mmCIF file of C-alpha atoms and ligand atoms in Angstrom:
data_model
loop_
_atom_site.group_PDB
_atom_site.id
_atom_site.type_symbol
_atom_site.label_atom_id
_atom_site.label_comp_id
_atom_site.label_asym_id
_atom_site.label_seq_id
_atom_site.Cartn_x
_atom_site.Cartn_y
_atom_site.Cartn_z
ATOM 1 C CA VAL A 1 87.409 75.072 60.910
ATOM 2 C CA ALA A 2 90.106 72.418 61.171
ATOM 3 C CA GLU A 3 93.862 72.489 60.670
ATOM 4 C CA VAL A 4 96.255 69.682 59.793
ATOM 5 C CA SER A 5 100.026 70.115 59.953
ATOM 6 C CA VAL A 6 102.305 68.384 57.503
ATOM 7 C CA ASN A 7 105.650 68.155 59.268
ATOM 8 C CA LEU A 8 108.468 67.957 56.763
ATOM 9 C CA GLY A 9 111.200 70.095 58.362
ATOM 10 C CA VAL A 10 111.791 73.265 56.347
ATOM 11 C CA ASN A 11 109.085 72.141 53.905
ATOM 12 C CA SER A 12 106.342 71.935 56.576
ATOM 13 C CA TYR A 13 102.945 73.494 55.936
ATOM 14 C CA THR A 14 99.407 73.718 57.253
ATOM 15 C CA ILE A 15 96.177 72.553 55.628
ATOM 16 C CA HIS A 16 93.216 74.765 56.566
ATOM 17 C CA ILE A 17 89.786 73.161 56.191
ATOM 18 C CA GLY A 18 86.364 74.732 56.637
ATOM 19 C CA SER A 19 83.171 76.171 55.249
ATOM 20 C CA GLY A 20 83.743 79.576 53.604
ATOM 21 C CA ILE A 21 87.431 79.554 54.551
ATOM 22 C CA ILE A 22 88.499 80.793 51.119
ATOM 23 C CA ALA A 23 87.545 84.303 52.288
ATOM 24 C CA SER A 24 90.731 84.255 54.409
ATOM 25 C CA ILE A 25 93.081 83.323 51.554
ATOM 26 C CA GLY A 26 94.619 86.830 51.464
ATOM 27 C CA GLN A 27 95.362 86.902 55.205
ATOM 28 C CA LEU A 28 96.654 83.319 55.180
ATOM 29 C CA MET A 29 99.075 84.089 52.338
ATOM 30 C CA CYS A 30 100.234 87.335 53.958
ATOM 31 C CA LYS A 31 100.806 85.482 57.232
ATOM 32 C CA MET A 32 103.106 83.102 55.366
ATOM 33 C CA GLU A 33 104.956 86.206 54.140
ATOM 34 C CA LEU A 34 103.860 85.477 50.586
ATOM 35 C CA THR A 35 103.585 88.920 49.015
ATOM 36 C CA ASN A 36 104.298 90.342 45.558
ATOM 37 C CA LYS A 37 102.815 88.828 42.402
ATOM 38 C CA VAL A 38 100.486 85.842 42.122
ATOM 39 C CA LEU A 39 99.628 83.728 39.107
ATOM 40 C CA ILE A 40 96.411 81.788 39.709
ATOM 41 C CA VAL A 41 96.066 78.660 37.585
ATOM 42 C CA SER A 42 92.562 77.270 37.146
ATOM 43 C CA ASP A 43 90.413 75.512 34.579
ATOM 44 C CA ASP A 44 87.493 76.989 32.652
ATOM 45 C CA ASN A 45 84.803 75.328 34.792
ATOM 46 C CA VAL A 46 86.304 76.402 38.091
ATOM 47 C CA SER A 47 87.433 79.865 37.007
ATOM 48 C CA LYS A 48 83.889 80.655 35.831
ATOM 49 C CA LEU A 49 82.601 79.804 39.303
ATOM 50 C CA TYR A 50 85.345 81.105 41.577
ATOM 51 C CA GLY A 51 88.022 82.866 39.474
ATOM 52 C CA ASP A 52 86.892 86.484 39.897
ATOM 53 C CA TYR A 53 86.138 85.964 43.574
ATOM 54 C CA VAL A 54 89.635 84.640 44.360
ATOM 55 C CA VAL A 55 91.308 87.295 42.173
ATOM 56 C CA ASN A 56 89.411 89.995 44.103
ATOM 57 C CA LEU A 57 90.269 88.508 47.480
ATOM 58 C CA LEU A 58 93.967 88.507 46.644
ATOM 59 C CA SER A 59 93.920 91.942 45.013
ATOM 60 C CA GLN A 60 92.230 93.372 48.108
ATOM 61 C CA ALA A 61 94.987 91.783 50.210
ATOM 62 C CA GLY A 62 97.553 93.757 48.182
ATOM 63 C CA PHE A 63 98.766 91.176 45.655
ATOM 64 C CA THR A 64 99.251 91.802 41.936
ATOM 65 C CA VAL A 65 97.180 88.987 40.475
ATOM 66 C CA GLU A 66 96.645 87.316 37.105
ATOM 67 C CA LEU A 67 94.443 84.341 36.337
ATOM 68 C CA PHE A 68 95.378 81.734 33.742
ATOM 69 C CA SER A 69 92.579 79.321 32.888
ATOM 70 C CA VAL A 70 93.219 76.055 31.039
ATOM 71 C CA ALA A 71 90.744 73.729 29.313
ATOM 72 C CA PRO A 72 89.198 71.286 31.825
ATOM 73 C CA GLY A 73 90.445 67.710 31.642
ATOM 74 C CA GLU A 74 93.522 65.543 31.739
ATOM 75 C CA ASP A 75 94.873 66.831 28.392
ATOM 76 C CA SER A 76 95.823 70.092 30.076
ATOM 77 C CA LYS A 77 98.324 68.253 32.276
ATOM 78 C CA SER A 78 100.915 68.511 29.497
ATOM 79 C CA MET A 79 104.295 70.067 28.710
ATOM 80 C CA ARG A 80 102.516 72.142 26.043
ATOM 81 C CA VAL A 81 100.254 73.828 28.598
ATOM 82 C CA ALA A 82 103.116 74.075 31.132
ATOM 83 C CA MET A 83 105.086 75.956 28.466
ATOM 84 C CA GLU A 84 102.197 78.423 28.020
ATOM 85 C CA LEU A 85 102.250 78.984 31.777
ATOM 86 C CA TYR A 86 106.027 79.620 31.797
ATOM 87 C CA THR A 87 105.496 82.187 29.047
ATOM 88 C CA ARG A 88 102.776 83.957 31.040
ATOM 89 C CA ALA A 89 104.970 83.828 34.174
ATOM 90 C CA ILE A 90 107.889 85.448 32.310
ATOM 91 C CA GLU A 91 105.609 88.056 30.725
ATOM 92 C CA MET A 92 104.146 89.091 34.065
ATOM 93 C CA GLY A 93 107.605 89.168 35.633
ATOM 94 C CA LEU A 94 107.117 86.493 38.294
ATOM 95 C CA ASP A 95 110.260 86.238 40.399
ATOM 96 C CA ARG A 96 111.369 83.970 43.225
ATOM 97 C CA SER A 97 109.335 85.961 45.727
ATOM 98 C CA SER A 98 106.128 85.475 43.702
ATOM 99 C CA SER A 99 103.588 82.652 44.095
ATOM 100 C CA ILE A 100 101.634 80.263 41.939
ATOM 101 C CA VAL A 101 98.172 79.360 43.234
ATOM 102 C CA ALA A 102 96.310 76.276 41.994
ATOM 103 C CA LEU A 103 92.539 76.808 42.018
ATOM 104 C CA GLY A 104 90.915 73.592 40.833
ATOM 105 C CA GLY A 105 90.975 69.814 40.915
ATOM 106 C CA GLY A 106 93.922 67.451 40.678
ATOM 107 C CA VAL A 107 94.622 68.326 37.052
ATOM 108 C CA VAL A 108 95.160 71.990 37.858
ATOM 109 C CA GLY A 109 97.024 71.180 41.098
ATOM 110 C CA ASP A 110 99.472 68.800 39.425
ATOM 111 C CA LEU A 111 100.064 71.161 36.480
ATOM 112 C CA ALA A 112 100.425 74.371 38.508
ATOM 113 C CA GLY A 113 102.620 72.557 41.051
ATOM 114 C CA PHE A 114 104.879 71.294 38.273
ATOM 115 C CA VAL A 115 105.284 74.825 36.917
ATOM 116 C CA ALA A 116 105.872 76.187 40.456
ATOM 117 C CA ALA A 117 108.545 73.534 41.052
ATOM 118 C CA THR A 118 110.431 74.249 37.842
ATOM 119 C CA TYR A 119 109.977 77.939 36.935
ATOM 120 C CA LEU A 120 113.122 79.744 38.218
ATOM 121 C CA ARG A 121 113.963 76.447 40.009
ATOM 122 C CA GLY A 122 110.958 76.828 42.256
ATOM 123 C CA LEU A 123 108.708 79.497 43.728
ATOM 124 C CA SER A 124 106.021 79.460 46.394
ATOM 125 C CA PHE A 125 103.080 77.236 45.644
ATOM 126 C CA VAL A 126 99.595 77.413 47.200
ATOM 127 C CA GLN A 127 96.854 74.845 46.724
ATOM 128 C CA ILE A 128 93.130 75.672 46.724
ATOM 129 C CA PRO A 129 91.716 72.240 45.834
ATOM 130 C CA THR A 130 88.124 72.307 44.593
ATOM 131 C CA THR A 131 87.292 68.617 44.041
ATOM 132 C CA LEU A 132 86.957 66.155 46.914
ATOM 133 C CA LEU A 133 89.699 64.037 45.329
ATOM 134 C CA ALA A 134 92.076 66.993 45.277
ATOM 135 C CA GLN A 135 91.117 67.976 48.840
ATOM 136 C CA VAL A 136 91.906 64.565 50.339
ATOM 137 C CA ASP A 137 94.654 63.394 48.031
ATOM 138 C CA SER A 138 96.359 65.358 45.273
ATOM 139 C CA SER A 139 96.781 68.698 47.080
ATOM 140 C CA VAL A 140 98.576 67.047 50.003
ATOM 141 C CA GLY A 141 101.982 65.396 49.844
ATOM 142 C CA GLY A 142 103.814 67.260 47.113
ATOM 143 C CA LYS A 143 103.538 65.025 44.065
ATOM 144 C CA VAL A 144 103.329 67.310 41.029
ATOM 145 C CA ALA A 145 103.477 66.210 37.414
ATOM 146 C CA VAL A 146 102.476 66.490 33.798
ATOM 147 C CA ASN A 147 101.717 63.582 31.496
ATOM 148 C CA HIS A 148 103.762 62.280 28.573
ATOM 149 C CA GLU A 149 101.974 60.815 25.582
ATOM 150 C CA LEU A 150 103.426 57.434 26.586
ATOM 151 C CA GLY A 151 102.088 57.563 30.126
ATOM 152 C CA LYS A 152 100.470 59.502 32.954
ATOM 153 C CA ASN A 153 102.459 61.552 35.484
ATOM 154 C CA LEU A 154 105.797 60.532 33.953
ATOM 155 C CA ILE A 155 107.389 63.987 34.232
ATOM 156 C CA GLY A 156 107.228 65.485 37.692
ATOM 157 C CA ALA A 157 108.728 66.304 41.035
ATOM 158 C CA PHE A 158 108.175 66.133 44.755
ATOM 159 C CA TYR A 159 107.409 69.756 45.576
ATOM 160 C CA GLN A 160 105.457 70.698 48.690
ATOM 161 C CA PRO A 161 103.012 73.621 48.766
ATOM 162 C CA ARG A 162 103.489 76.408 51.341
ATOM 163 C CA LEU A 163 99.797 76.382 52.187
ATOM 164 C CA VAL A 164 96.650 74.363 51.408
ATOM 165 C CA VAL A 165 93.209 75.981 51.793
ATOM 166 C CA ILE A 166 90.237 73.621 51.556
ATOM 167 C CA ASP A 167 86.851 75.306 51.368
ATOM 168 C CA ILE A 168 84.205 72.598 51.591
ATOM 169 C CA ASP A 169 81.536 74.992 50.226
ATOM 170 C CA MET A 170 83.232 74.716 46.840
ATOM 171 C CA LEU A 171 82.028 71.108 46.715
ATOM 172 C CA ASN A 172 78.453 72.383 46.381
ATOM 173 C CA THR A 173 79.017 72.986 42.664
ATOM 174 C CA LEU A 174 80.892 69.732 42.065
ATOM 175 C CA PRO A 175 79.036 67.230 39.838
ATOM 176 C CA ASP A 176 77.867 64.160 41.810
ATOM 177 C CA ARG A 177 80.021 61.780 39.801
ATOM 178 C CA GLU A 178 83.146 63.755 40.819
ATOM 179 C CA LEU A 179 81.994 63.718 44.456
ATOM 180 C CA TYR A 180 81.667 59.919 44.402
ATOM 181 C CA ALA A 181 85.104 59.665 42.772
ATOM 182 C CA GLY A 182 86.573 61.586 45.694
ATOM 183 C CA LEU A 183 84.691 59.393 48.161
ATOM 184 C CA SER A 184 86.493 56.393 46.707
ATOM 185 C CA GLU A 185 89.831 57.826 47.877
ATOM 186 C CA THR A 186 88.364 58.629 51.312
ATOM 187 C CA ILE A 187 87.211 55.018 51.714
ATOM 188 C CA LYS A 188 90.762 53.992 50.825
ATOM 189 C CA TYR A 189 92.132 55.898 53.838
ATOM 190 C CA GLY A 190 89.751 54.033 56.135
ATOM 191 C CA ILE A 191 90.826 50.681 54.713
ATOM 192 C CA ILE A 192 94.568 51.345 54.844
ATOM 193 C CA ALA A 193 94.823 53.120 58.168
ATOM 194 C CA ASP A 194 91.723 53.705 60.253
ATOM 195 C CA GLN A 195 88.897 51.372 61.147
ATOM 196 C CA THR A 196 87.184 54.157 63.136
ATOM 197 C CA LEU A 197 87.065 56.309 59.989
ATOM 198 C CA PHE A 198 85.715 53.344 58.030
ATOM 199 C CA ASN A 199 82.917 52.890 60.585
ATOM 200 C CA TYR A 200 82.250 56.644 60.495
ATOM 201 C CA PHE A 201 81.576 56.287 56.749
ATOM 202 C CA ILE A 202 79.087 53.503 57.395
ATOM 203 C CA ASP A 203 77.311 55.427 60.173
ATOM 204 C CA ASN A 204 77.235 58.757 58.298
ATOM 205 C CA HIS A 205 76.929 57.758 54.664
ATOM 206 C CA GLN A 206 73.643 59.651 54.149
ATOM 207 C CA GLN A 207 75.076 62.881 55.586
ATOM 208 C CA ILE A 208 78.174 62.474 53.442
ATOM 209 C CA LEU A 209 76.141 62.052 50.259
ATOM 210 C CA VAL A 210 74.232 65.295 50.987
ATOM 211 C CA LYS A 211 77.534 67.064 51.843
ATOM 212 C CA GLU A 212 76.620 67.858 55.451
ATOM 213 C CA PRO A 213 79.349 70.420 56.367
ATOM 214 C CA VAL A 214 80.369 69.114 59.810
ATOM 215 C CA VAL A 215 80.627 65.521 58.606
ATOM 216 C CA LEU A 216 82.430 66.530 55.430
ATOM 217 C CA THR A 217 84.951 68.663 57.341
ATOM 218 C CA GLU A 218 85.607 65.746 59.673
ATOM 219 C CA ILE A 219 86.271 63.197 56.927
ATOM 220 C CA ILE A 220 88.467 65.596 54.949
ATOM 221 C CA ARG A 221 90.410 66.485 58.106
ATOM 222 C CA ARG A 222 90.980 62.847 58.987
ATOM 223 C CA CYS A 223 91.976 61.853 55.430
ATOM 224 C CA CYS A 224 94.460 64.747 55.227
ATOM 225 C CA GLU A 225 95.840 63.752 58.623
ATOM 226 C CA ILE A 226 96.376 60.158 57.490
ATOM 227 C CA LYS A 227 97.989 61.248 54.234
ATOM 228 C CA ALA A 228 100.202 63.731 56.120
ATOM 229 C CA GLN A 229 101.365 61.008 58.514
ATOM 230 C CA VAL A 230 102.232 58.673 55.645
ATOM 231 C CA VAL A 231 104.078 61.403 53.711
ATOM 232 C CA GLU A 232 105.954 62.491 56.850
ATOM 233 C CA ARG A 233 107.276 58.923 57.216
ATOM 234 C CA ASP A 234 108.154 58.439 53.562
ATOM 235 C CA GLU A 235 107.979 61.582 51.424
ATOM 236 C CA ARG A 236 109.600 60.001 48.369
ATOM 237 C CA GLU A 237 107.667 56.743 48.318
ATOM 238 C CA SER A 238 110.395 54.245 49.115
ATOM 239 C CA CYS A 239 108.215 52.192 51.481
ATOM 240 C CA VAL A 240 105.107 53.142 53.500
ATOM 241 C CA ARG A 241 103.810 55.738 51.013
ATOM 242 C CA MET A 242 103.125 52.777 48.722
ATOM 243 C CA MET A 243 100.163 51.903 50.935
ATOM 244 C CA LEU A 244 98.366 54.903 49.391
ATOM 245 C CA ASN A 245 98.250 52.845 46.211
ATOM 246 C CA PHE A 246 95.736 50.401 47.672
ATOM 247 C CA GLY A 247 93.334 49.602 44.826
ATOM 248 C CA HIS A 248 95.438 51.561 42.349
ATOM 249 C CA THR A 249 97.211 48.635 40.640
ATOM 250 C CA ILE A 250 94.049 47.258 39.047
ATOM 251 C CA ALA A 251 92.658 50.818 38.756
ATOM 252 C CA HIS A 252 95.556 52.001 36.586
ATOM 253 C CA ALA A 253 95.128 48.961 34.322
ATOM 254 C CA ILE A 254 91.380 49.637 33.972
ATOM 255 C CA GLU A 255 91.903 53.343 33.257
ATOM 256 C CA ALA A 256 94.730 52.844 30.762
ATOM 257 C CA SER A 257 93.101 49.933 28.907
ATOM 258 C CA THR A 258 89.866 51.911 28.461
ATOM 259 C CA GLY A 259 91.615 55.078 27.266
ATOM 260 C CA PHE A 260 90.935 57.044 30.495
ATOM 261 C CA SER A 261 87.392 57.737 29.330
ATOM 262 C CA LEU A 262 85.012 55.027 30.512
ATOM 263 C CA TYR A 263 85.746 55.205 34.249
ATOM 264 C CA ASN A 264 87.069 58.187 36.149
ATOM 265 C CA HIS A 265 89.954 57.610 38.552
ATOM 266 C CA GLY A 266 87.822 57.181 41.667
ATOM 267 C CA GLU A 267 85.536 54.656 39.961
ATOM 268 C CA ALA A 268 88.525 52.649 38.772
ATOM 269 C CA VAL A 269 89.994 52.787 42.297
ATOM 270 C CA ALA A 270 86.710 51.454 43.727
ATOM 271 C CA ILE A 271 86.874 48.424 41.415
ATOM 272 C CA GLY A 272 90.585 48.102 42.197
ATOM 273 C CA MET A 273 89.952 48.143 45.956
ATOM 274 C CA TYR A 274 87.343 45.414 45.605
ATOM 275 C CA GLY A 275 89.847 43.408 43.506
ATOM 276 C CA ALA A 276 92.609 43.935 46.072
ATOM 277 C CA ALA A 277 90.247 42.799 48.848
ATOM 278 C CA LEU A 278 89.292 39.675 46.883
ATOM 279 C CA LEU A 279 92.981 38.972 46.284
ATOM 280 C CA SER A 280 93.763 39.393 49.984
ATOM 281 C CA TYR A 281 91.028 36.888 50.840
ATOM 282 C CA GLN A 282 92.173 34.477 48.126
ATOM 283 C CA LEU A 283 95.716 34.573 49.580
ATOM 284 C CA GLY A 284 94.346 33.839 53.060
ATOM 285 C CA LEU A 285 95.355 37.252 54.378
ATOM 286 C CA CYS A 286 91.919 38.440 55.462
ATOM 287 C CA LYS A 287 88.520 37.038 56.394
ATOM 288 C CA LYS A 288 85.539 37.080 54.023
ATOM 289 C CA ASN A 289 83.763 39.743 56.121
ATOM 290 C CA VAL A 290 86.528 42.218 55.219
ATOM 291 C CA VAL A 291 85.695 41.777 51.519
ATOM 292 C CA ASP A 292 81.981 42.118 52.315
ATOM 293 C CA ASP A 293 82.487 45.312 54.374
ATOM 294 C CA ILE A 294 84.596 46.881 51.628
ATOM 295 C CA SER A 295 82.149 46.029 48.852
ATOM 296 C CA MET A 296 79.224 47.239 50.983
ATOM 297 C CA ILE A 297 80.746 50.696 51.559
ATOM 298 C CA ILE A 298 81.781 51.031 47.900
ATOM 299 C CA GLU A 299 78.194 50.383 46.850
ATOM 300 C CA LYS A 300 76.795 52.753 49.501
ATOM 301 C CA PHE A 301 78.851 55.541 47.925
ATOM 302 C CA LYS A 302 77.396 54.769 44.484
ATOM 303 C CA LEU A 303 80.672 53.450 43.114
ATOM 304 C CA PRO A 304 81.199 50.382 40.904
ATOM 305 C CA LEU A 305 82.654 47.017 41.923
ATOM 306 C CA PHE A 306 83.015 45.604 38.407
ATOM 307 C CA ALA A 307 84.406 46.630 35.030
ATOM 308 C CA PRO A 308 82.493 44.314 32.693
ATOM 309 C CA GLU A 309 83.827 46.139 29.598
ATOM 310 C CA CYS A 310 87.392 45.027 30.396
ATOM 311 C CA LYS A 311 89.045 41.755 29.373
ATOM 312 C CA VAL A 312 91.529 39.876 31.569
ATOM 313 C CA ASP A 313 94.095 39.491 28.778
ATOM 314 C CA THR A 314 93.973 43.207 28.032
ATOM 315 C CA LEU A 315 94.389 44.181 31.693
ATOM 316 C CA LEU A 316 97.310 41.863 32.518
ATOM 317 C CA PRO A 317 100.052 43.638 30.474
ATOM 318 C CA TYR A 318 99.098 46.948 32.095
ATOM 319 C CA LEU A 319 99.667 45.450 35.552
ATOM 320 C CA GLU A 320 103.210 44.549 34.562
ATOM 321 C CA ARG A 321 103.839 48.076 33.279
ATOM 322 C CA ASP A 322 102.601 49.694 36.490
ATOM 323 C CA LYS A 323 105.003 52.310 37.911
ATOM 324 C CA LYS A 324 105.118 50.410 41.177
ATOM 325 C CA THR A 325 106.509 47.314 39.468
ATOM 326 C CA VAL A 326 110.069 46.631 40.645
ATOM 327 C CA GLY A 327 112.264 44.040 38.898
ATOM 328 C CA GLY A 328 109.312 42.775 36.846
ATOM 329 C CA LYS A 329 107.158 42.105 39.929
ATOM 330 C CA THR A 330 103.988 44.007 40.671
ATOM 331 C CA LYS A 331 103.837 45.297 44.238
ATOM 332 C CA TRP A 332 100.346 44.595 45.576
ATOM 333 C CA VAL A 333 98.918 46.477 48.513
ATOM 334 C CA LEU A 334 96.749 43.937 50.327
ATOM 335 C CA VAL A 335 94.421 44.209 53.293
ATOM 336 C CA SER A 336 94.613 41.993 56.384
ATOM 337 C CA SER A 337 91.826 43.754 58.272
ATOM 338 C CA VAL A 338 90.117 47.113 57.854
ATOM 339 C CA GLY A 339 92.809 49.628 58.920
ATOM 340 C CA GLN A 340 95.751 47.320 58.175
ATOM 341 C CA VAL A 341 97.536 46.700 54.885
ATOM 342 C CA LYS A 342 100.598 44.768 53.713
ATOM 343 C CA ILE A 343 102.737 44.886 50.574
ATOM 344 C CA ASN A 344 103.217 41.635 48.646
ATOM 345 C CA SER A 345 105.278 41.397 45.474
ATOM 346 C CA ASP A 346 104.990 37.653 45.058
ATOM 347 C CA VAL A 347 101.481 36.921 43.824
ATOM 348 C CA PRO A 348 101.300 34.096 41.235
ATOM 349 C CA GLU A 349 99.846 35.069 37.863
ATOM 350 C CA ASN A 350 97.126 32.428 37.945
ATOM 351 C CA ILE A 351 95.712 33.988 41.126
ATOM 352 C CA ILE A 352 95.815 37.478 39.624
ATOM 353 C CA ARG A 353 94.054 36.131 36.548
ATOM 354 C CA HIS A 354 91.351 34.599 38.756
ATOM 355 C CA ILE A 355 90.794 37.958 40.527
ATOM 356 C CA LEU A 356 90.625 39.861 37.245
ATOM 357 C CA GLU A 357 88.034 37.361 36.018
ATOM 358 C CA GLN A 358 85.912 38.194 39.057
ATOM 359 C CA VAL A 359 86.106 41.983 38.705
ATOM 360 C CA THR A 360 85.398 41.865 34.978
ATOM 361 C CA HIS A 361 82.326 39.633 35.458
ATOM 362 C CA LYS A 362 79.367 41.427 36.913
ATOM 363 C CA GLN A 363 78.725 38.887 39.623
ATOM 364 C CA LYS A 364 79.782 38.916 43.248
ATOM 365 C CA ALA A 365 82.216 36.189 44.338
HETATM 366 P P1 LIG B 1 89.883 67.303 37.630
HETATM 367 O O1 LIG B 1 90.901 68.251 38.124
HETATM 368 O O2 LIG B 1 89.888 66.961 36.192
HETATM 369 O O3 LIG B 1 88.432 67.846 38.043
HETATM 370 C C1 LIG B 1 87.284 67.109 37.690
HETATM 371 C C2 LIG B 1 86.231 67.981 37.033
HETATM 372 O O4 LIG B 1 85.586 68.759 38.029
HETATM 373 C C3 LIG B 1 86.778 68.977 36.033
HETATM 374 O O5 LIG B 1 85.902 69.056 34.938
HETATM 375 C C4 LIG B 1 86.763 70.306 36.768
HETATM 376 O O6 LIG B 1 86.643 71.409 35.917
HETATM 377 C C5 LIG B 1 85.563 70.129 37.652
HETATM 378 N N1 LIG B 1 85.576 70.884 38.911
HETATM 379 C C6 LIG B 1 86.586 70.975 39.785
HETATM 380 N N2 LIG B 1 86.186 71.597 40.891
HETATM 381 C C7 LIG B 1 84.894 71.942 40.716
HETATM 382 C C8 LIG B 1 83.943 72.602 41.524
HETATM 383 N N3 LIG B 1 84.208 72.983 42.781
HETATM 384 N N4 LIG B 1 82.703 72.798 41.003
HETATM 385 C C9 LIG B 1 82.399 72.368 39.747
HETATM 386 N N5 LIG B 1 83.260 71.700 38.951
HETATM 387 C C10 LIG B 1 84.497 71.498 39.440
HETATM 388 O O7 LIG B 1 89.946 65.901 38.396
HETATM 389 P P2 LIG B 1 90.386 65.422 39.848
HETATM 390 O O8 LIG B 1 89.677 64.151 40.066
HETATM 391 O O9 LIG B 1 90.287 66.498 40.869
HETATM 392 O O10 LIG B 1 91.955 65.152 39.681
HETATM 393 C C11 LIG B 1 92.428 64.143 38.852
HETATM 394 C C12 LIG B 1 93.907 64.376 38.628
HETATM 395 O O11 LIG B 1 94.577 64.346 39.878
HETATM 396 C C13 LIG B 1 94.575 63.341 37.748
HETATM 397 O O12 LIG B 1 95.372 63.986 36.795
HETATM 398 C C14 LIG B 1 95.444 62.553 38.728
HETATM 399 O O13 LIG B 1 96.604 62.041 38.121
HETATM 400 C C15 LIG B 1 95.774 63.610 39.740
HETATM 401 N N6 LIG B 1 96.131 63.084 41.070
HETATM 402 C C16 LIG B 1 97.274 63.513 41.635
HETATM 403 C C17 LIG B 1 97.641 63.063 42.886
HETATM 404 C C18 LIG B 1 98.881 63.609 43.544
HETATM 405 O O14 LIG B 1 99.280 63.078 44.584
HETATM 406 N N7 LIG B 1 99.471 64.626 42.996
HETATM 407 C C19 LIG B 1 96.834 62.159 43.572
HETATM 408 C C20 LIG B 1 95.656 61.730 42.974
HETATM 409 C C21 LIG B 1 95.306 62.200 41.714
HETATM 410 N N1 LIG B 2 98.304 59.643 45.474
HETATM 411 C C1 LIG B 2 99.383 58.842 45.932
HETATM 412 C C2 LIG B 2 100.448 59.596 46.649
HETATM 413 O O1 LIG B 2 100.328 60.759 46.897
HETATM 414 O O2 LIG B 2 101.445 58.995 46.974
#
């Protein structure tokens, strides 16, 4: 069992990580003085696997519990589904001393967190992330949101959970493709902040792929620790939190231009990280071996480097529309060496075009 503290003054909380740790959810919530009623939000895949178990655990701990399960997938991260949740919350009489628990991946976490942040101007929120991506990224740091038909995550808030409980055993039922997607975000933490973690991935990649519990706990712990440190320095993303977007500029363009269906987020981030590494090398910021190390680890974790279905001219407008664009300039997170990144908002278009040509052609530079 491992614990990571997120120190944000009155909004501080602890992330508990371990095998089978979900069994303690009742005690952990009682210890936080969360009592009264609980609305668990999940999706149909996850609630079938773990819904009854978590409902029973909380009922046995004395809570009045209801489970609301949404359809799996990004479409559930909507105002329409949030409205259904508000209705259920009103019907079951949730008040400011009640809690909303997210049991699922990033879709459920973002949706439930958005409802927790806004219903009655905010009630206690608990995250039980069940995908690797949610365990190392979306459940930590307090970004909650729903989508608008004109763009992803456009309606949201910064709203920290009171508690995060990460049970690595839940990853045993996760489809492989979702596991690899989560690994993409873990690689990102190594590249942006920790060469030792990056080397740990190389040395332990076989154990990681077979979900060896000790190794998995260690990488999740370290990724949460890195994310916590970044969020503690810059909760509202005015400066250093931007480094978490390494690989995400090209990734967002790939996802949006292919209708969010061809590549999942982690796959798009893998291609985006390779693109960002190539760009860093092209700008003279890093040595060639940095690009080679990054592409090697991406391939080891069964993730793609190229998006041959995408066209440069289709991707370019999406880069300009990226949320992180300020004053018409795209802010690029670039790598100088593994563990060290820099922000650059002055990259000439011809260089970006050249990089996009490389990641859309299935051939290594
Ligand atoms: P997801 O929530 O859609 O889950 C992926 C799939 O795995 C779903 O079909 C789900 O039902 C299934 N699943 C989840 N846990 C399972 C388990 N233990 N066993 C079997 N199946 C399981 O996807 P995701 O990748 O977790 O999250 C993506 C979302 O997260 C996006 O909406 C993205 O915008 C958001 N996100 C938010 C942040 C943040 O900081 N808030 C960060 C990154 C991503
Ligand atoms: N996933 C990016 C962030 O939390 O800032």
